[in-house]
GROMACS .gro file of C-alpha atoms in nm:
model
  230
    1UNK     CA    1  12.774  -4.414  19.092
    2UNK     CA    2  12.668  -4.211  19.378
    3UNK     CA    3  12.654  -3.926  19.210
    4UNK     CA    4  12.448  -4.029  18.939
    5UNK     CA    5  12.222  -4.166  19.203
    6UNK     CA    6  12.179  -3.810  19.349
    7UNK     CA    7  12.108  -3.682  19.059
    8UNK     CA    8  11.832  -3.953  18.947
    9UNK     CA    9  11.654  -3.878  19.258
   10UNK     CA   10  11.663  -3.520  19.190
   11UNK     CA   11  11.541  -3.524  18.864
   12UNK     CA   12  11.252  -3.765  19.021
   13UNK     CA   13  11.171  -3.535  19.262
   14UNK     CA   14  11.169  -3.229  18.990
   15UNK     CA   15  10.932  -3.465  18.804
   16UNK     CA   16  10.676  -3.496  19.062
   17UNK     CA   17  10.724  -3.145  19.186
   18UNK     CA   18  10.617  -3.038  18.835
   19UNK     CA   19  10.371  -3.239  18.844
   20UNK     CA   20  10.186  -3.162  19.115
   21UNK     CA   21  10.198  -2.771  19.047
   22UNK     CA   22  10.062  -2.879  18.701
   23UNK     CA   23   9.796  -3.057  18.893
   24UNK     CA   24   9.733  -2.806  19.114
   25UNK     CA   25   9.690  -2.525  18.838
   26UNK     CA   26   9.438  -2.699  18.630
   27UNK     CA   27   9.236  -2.743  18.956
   28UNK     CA   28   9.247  -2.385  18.975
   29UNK     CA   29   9.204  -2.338  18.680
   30UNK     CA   30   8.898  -2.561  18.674
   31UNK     CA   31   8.721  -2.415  19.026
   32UNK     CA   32   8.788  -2.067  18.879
   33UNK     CA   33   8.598  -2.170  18.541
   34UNK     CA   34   8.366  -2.291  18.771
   35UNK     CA   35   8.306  -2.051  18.956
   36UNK     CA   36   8.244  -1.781  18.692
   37UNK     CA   37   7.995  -2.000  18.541
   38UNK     CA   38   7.818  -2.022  18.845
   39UNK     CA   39   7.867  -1.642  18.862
   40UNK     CA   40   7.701  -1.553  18.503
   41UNK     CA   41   7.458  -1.842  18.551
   42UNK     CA   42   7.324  -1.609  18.868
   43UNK     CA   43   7.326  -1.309  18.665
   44UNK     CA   44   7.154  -1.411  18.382
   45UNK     CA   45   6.936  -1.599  18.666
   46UNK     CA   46   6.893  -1.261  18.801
   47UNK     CA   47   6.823  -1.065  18.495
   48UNK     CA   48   6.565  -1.227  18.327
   49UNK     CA   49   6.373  -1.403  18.612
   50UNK     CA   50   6.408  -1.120  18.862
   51UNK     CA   51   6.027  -1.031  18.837
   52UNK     CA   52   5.924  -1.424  18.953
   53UNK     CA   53   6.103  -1.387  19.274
   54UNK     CA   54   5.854  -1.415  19.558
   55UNK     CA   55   5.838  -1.118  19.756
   56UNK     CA   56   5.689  -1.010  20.109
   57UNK     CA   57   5.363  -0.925  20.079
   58UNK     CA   58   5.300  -0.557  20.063
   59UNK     CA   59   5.061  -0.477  20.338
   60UNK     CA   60   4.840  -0.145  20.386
   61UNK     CA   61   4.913   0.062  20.675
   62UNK     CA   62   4.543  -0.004  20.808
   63UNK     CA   63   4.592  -0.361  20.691
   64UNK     CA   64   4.893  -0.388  20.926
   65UNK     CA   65   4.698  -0.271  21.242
   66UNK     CA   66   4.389  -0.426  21.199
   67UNK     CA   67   4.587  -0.728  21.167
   68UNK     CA   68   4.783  -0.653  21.491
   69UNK     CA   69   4.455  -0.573  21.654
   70UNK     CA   70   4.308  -0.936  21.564
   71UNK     CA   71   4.638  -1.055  21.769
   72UNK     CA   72   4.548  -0.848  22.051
   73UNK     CA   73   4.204  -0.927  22.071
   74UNK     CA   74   4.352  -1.313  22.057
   75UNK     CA   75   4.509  -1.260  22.383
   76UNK     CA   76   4.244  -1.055  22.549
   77UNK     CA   77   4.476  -0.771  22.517
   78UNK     CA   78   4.190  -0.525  22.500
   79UNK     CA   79   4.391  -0.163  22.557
   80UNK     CA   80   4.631  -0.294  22.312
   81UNK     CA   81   4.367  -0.397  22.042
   82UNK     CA   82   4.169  -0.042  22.088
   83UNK     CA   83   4.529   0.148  22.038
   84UNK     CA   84   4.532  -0.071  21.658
   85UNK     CA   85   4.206  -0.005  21.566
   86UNK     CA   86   4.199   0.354  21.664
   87UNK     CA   87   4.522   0.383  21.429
   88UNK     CA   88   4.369   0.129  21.181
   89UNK     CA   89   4.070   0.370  21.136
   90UNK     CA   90   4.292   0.659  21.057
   91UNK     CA   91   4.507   0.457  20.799
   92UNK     CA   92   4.232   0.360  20.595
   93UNK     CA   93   4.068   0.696  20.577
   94UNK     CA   94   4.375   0.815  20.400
   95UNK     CA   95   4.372   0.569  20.199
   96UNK     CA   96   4.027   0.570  20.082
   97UNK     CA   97   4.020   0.955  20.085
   98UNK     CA   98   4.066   0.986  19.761
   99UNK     CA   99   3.751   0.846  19.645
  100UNK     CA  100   3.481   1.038  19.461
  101UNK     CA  101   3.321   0.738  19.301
  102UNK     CA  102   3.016   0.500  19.399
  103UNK     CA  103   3.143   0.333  19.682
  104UNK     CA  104   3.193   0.681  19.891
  105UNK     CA  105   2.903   0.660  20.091
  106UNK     CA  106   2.956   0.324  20.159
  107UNK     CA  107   3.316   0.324  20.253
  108UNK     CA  108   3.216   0.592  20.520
  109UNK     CA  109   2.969   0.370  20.665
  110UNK     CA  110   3.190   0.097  20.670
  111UNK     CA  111   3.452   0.338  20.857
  112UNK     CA  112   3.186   0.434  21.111
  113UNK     CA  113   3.098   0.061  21.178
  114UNK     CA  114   3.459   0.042  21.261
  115UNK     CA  115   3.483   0.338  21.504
  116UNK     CA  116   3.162   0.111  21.690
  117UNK     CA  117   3.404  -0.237  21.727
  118UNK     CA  118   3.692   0.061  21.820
  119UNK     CA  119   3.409   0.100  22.146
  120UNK     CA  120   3.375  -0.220  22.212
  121UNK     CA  121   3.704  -0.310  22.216
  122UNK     CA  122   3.791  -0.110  22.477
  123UNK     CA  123   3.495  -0.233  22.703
  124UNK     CA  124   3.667  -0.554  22.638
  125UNK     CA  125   3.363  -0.684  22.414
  126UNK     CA  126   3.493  -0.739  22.076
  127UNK     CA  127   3.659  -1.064  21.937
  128UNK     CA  128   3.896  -1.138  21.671
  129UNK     CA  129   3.608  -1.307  21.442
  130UNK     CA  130   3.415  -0.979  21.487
  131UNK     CA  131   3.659  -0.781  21.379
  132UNK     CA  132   3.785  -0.937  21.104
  133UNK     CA  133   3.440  -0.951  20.947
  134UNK     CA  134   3.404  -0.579  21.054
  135UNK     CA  135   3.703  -0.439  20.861
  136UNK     CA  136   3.654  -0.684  20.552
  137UNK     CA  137   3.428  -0.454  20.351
  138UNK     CA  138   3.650  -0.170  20.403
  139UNK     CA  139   3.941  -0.311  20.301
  140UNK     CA  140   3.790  -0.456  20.016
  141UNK     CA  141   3.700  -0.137  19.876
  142UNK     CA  142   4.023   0.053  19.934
  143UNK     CA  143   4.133  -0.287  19.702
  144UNK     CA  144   3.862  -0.151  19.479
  145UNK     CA  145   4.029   0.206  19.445
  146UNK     CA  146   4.448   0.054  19.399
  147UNK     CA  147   4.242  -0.109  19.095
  148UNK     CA  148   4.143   0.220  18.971
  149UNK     CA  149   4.453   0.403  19.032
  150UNK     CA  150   4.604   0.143  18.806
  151UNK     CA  151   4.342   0.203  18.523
  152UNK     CA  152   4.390   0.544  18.559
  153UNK     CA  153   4.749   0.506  18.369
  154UNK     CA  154   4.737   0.671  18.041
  155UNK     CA  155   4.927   0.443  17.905
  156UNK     CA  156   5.049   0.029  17.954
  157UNK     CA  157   5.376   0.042  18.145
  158UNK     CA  158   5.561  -0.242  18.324
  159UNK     CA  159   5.670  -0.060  18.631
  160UNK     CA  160   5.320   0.037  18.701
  161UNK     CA  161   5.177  -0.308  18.711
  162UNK     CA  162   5.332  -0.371  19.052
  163UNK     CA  163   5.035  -0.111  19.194
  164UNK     CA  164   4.805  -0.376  19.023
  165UNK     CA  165   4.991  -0.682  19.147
  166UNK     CA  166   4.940  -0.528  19.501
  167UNK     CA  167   4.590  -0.530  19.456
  168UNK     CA  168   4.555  -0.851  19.362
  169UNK     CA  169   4.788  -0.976  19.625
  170UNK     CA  170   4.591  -0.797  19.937
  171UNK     CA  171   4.200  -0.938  19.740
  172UNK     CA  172   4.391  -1.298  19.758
  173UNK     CA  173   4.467  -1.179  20.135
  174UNK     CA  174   4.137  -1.061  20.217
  175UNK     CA  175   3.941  -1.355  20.041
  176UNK     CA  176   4.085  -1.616  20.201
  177UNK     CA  177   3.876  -1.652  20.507
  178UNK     CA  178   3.552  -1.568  20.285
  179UNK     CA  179   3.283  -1.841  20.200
  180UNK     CA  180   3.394  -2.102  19.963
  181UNK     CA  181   3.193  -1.997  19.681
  182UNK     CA  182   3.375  -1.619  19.714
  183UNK     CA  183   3.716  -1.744  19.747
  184UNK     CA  184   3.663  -1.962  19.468
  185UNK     CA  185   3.526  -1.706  19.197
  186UNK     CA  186   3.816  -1.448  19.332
  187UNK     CA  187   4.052  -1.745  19.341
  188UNK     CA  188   3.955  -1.729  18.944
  189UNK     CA  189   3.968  -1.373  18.878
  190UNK     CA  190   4.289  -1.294  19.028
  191UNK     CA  191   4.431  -1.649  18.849
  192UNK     CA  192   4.315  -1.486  18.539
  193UNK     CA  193   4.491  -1.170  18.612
  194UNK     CA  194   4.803  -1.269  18.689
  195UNK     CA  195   4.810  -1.448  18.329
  196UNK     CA  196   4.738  -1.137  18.130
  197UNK     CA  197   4.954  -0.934  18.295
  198UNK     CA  198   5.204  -1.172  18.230
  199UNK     CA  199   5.174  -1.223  17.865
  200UNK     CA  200   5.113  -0.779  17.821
  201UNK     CA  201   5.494  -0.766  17.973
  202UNK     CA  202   5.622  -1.097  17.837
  203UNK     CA  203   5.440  -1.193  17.523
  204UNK     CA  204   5.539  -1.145  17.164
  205UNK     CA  205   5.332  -0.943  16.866
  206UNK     CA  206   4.949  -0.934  16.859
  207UNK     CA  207   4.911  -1.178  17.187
  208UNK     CA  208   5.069  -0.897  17.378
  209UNK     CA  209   4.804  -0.579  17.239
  210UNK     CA  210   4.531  -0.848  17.339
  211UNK     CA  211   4.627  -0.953  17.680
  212UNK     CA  212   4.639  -0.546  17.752
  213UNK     CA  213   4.312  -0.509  17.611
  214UNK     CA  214   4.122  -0.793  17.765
  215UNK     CA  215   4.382  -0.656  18.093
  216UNK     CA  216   4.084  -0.378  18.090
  217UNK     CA  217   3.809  -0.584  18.095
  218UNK     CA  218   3.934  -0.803  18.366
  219UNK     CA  219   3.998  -0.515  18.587
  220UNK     CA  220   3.625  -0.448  18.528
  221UNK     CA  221   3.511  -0.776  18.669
  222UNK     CA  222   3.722  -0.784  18.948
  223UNK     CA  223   3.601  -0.437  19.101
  224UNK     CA  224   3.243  -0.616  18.971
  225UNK     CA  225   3.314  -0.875  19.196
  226UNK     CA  226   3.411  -0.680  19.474
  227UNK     CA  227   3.175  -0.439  19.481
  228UNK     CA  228   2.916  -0.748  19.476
  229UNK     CA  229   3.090  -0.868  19.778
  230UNK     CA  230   3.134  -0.601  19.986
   0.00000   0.00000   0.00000
């Protein structure tokens, strides 16, 4: 009788010893099916919506110091602000250097009007607000030639839209402190942009060949529109 005892509870305990590591399998088994649907959900994720991620904005060198000059001038960090502004001027001559167009003699009298706030910053006369207004123009033309670059492409390709993305990233940047009326029109433009841009890469048959070709004639209006605001 005792034996069989013994051997009942043994059996029991075999029982719920294979149970358990049944148990525990299947959750294994279930986290690791989990787990590489999670993992293929993130690389489809990945793959196809890669481009929608939002990135840092790209900044131009002379964007970068003017902006750090603004900070300066904030603080009443004159020596500081003079330094940016100095090295401000020189980034934005390179990248306007290029230019053989219309705006050429006015992009070198916006750079001189620059080199003038440069002076008065360093006798400790110039203020943020000043400055800000002073290197608008400029910047908004060097917008004007990353717009041309772009149409300059022989042909439509996808990984040359990001130079025309930056564009319209830094004009969103540089209208924002503008009057209402020229925020809101380049609010539109750049709106507009975006969507073509997005349909030529995404798009499907003959709404694709339009968005590219009206993508021409909306570059058009927003160097229009700078040019008008400059």
């Amino acid at each position: 009788m005792k034996t069989k005892l013994i051997f009942s509870t043994a059996i029991a305990a075999l029982s719920v010893g294979i149970l358990q590591t049944g148990c525990e399998s299947r959750k294994k088994a279930e986290a690791k099916y989990e787990a590489d649907s999670l993992k293929d959900d993130k690389v489809a994720y990945d793959t196809a919506y890669k481009t929608e991620q939002i990135a840092e904005p790209v900044l131009a060198p002379s964007e970068r110091h003017f902006d750090t000059a603004v900070k300066y001038l904030d603080g009443k960090e004159y020596k500081k602000a003079t330094t940016e502004i100095g090295e401000g001027i020189v980034a934005i001559r390179n990248e306007g250097a290029t230019d053989k167009g219309e705006l050429k003699a006015e992009f070198s009298k916006s750079v001189k009007h620059l080199e003038q706030l440069q002076k008065l910053a360093r006798e400790g006369k110039l203020t943020s607000a000043e400055l800000k207004k002073g290197f608008w123009p400029a910047e908004m033309m060097v917008t004007h030639y990353a717009i041309e670059k772009w149409e300059s492409i022989p042909e439509f390709e996808v990984k040359s839209n990001d130079h025309l993305r930056t564009a319209l990233d830094g004009l969103e940047r540089k209208t924002a402190d503008s009057e209402a009326s020229i925020k809101q029109e380049g609010k539109k433009l750049i709106t507009e942009t975006r969507s073509l841009l997005k349909t030529a890469e995404r798009g499907a048959g003959a709404d694709v060949q339009k968005a590219r070709d009206d993508l021409k004639h909306q570059t058009a209006k927003l160097k229009a529109y700078i040019r008008k605001n400059i």
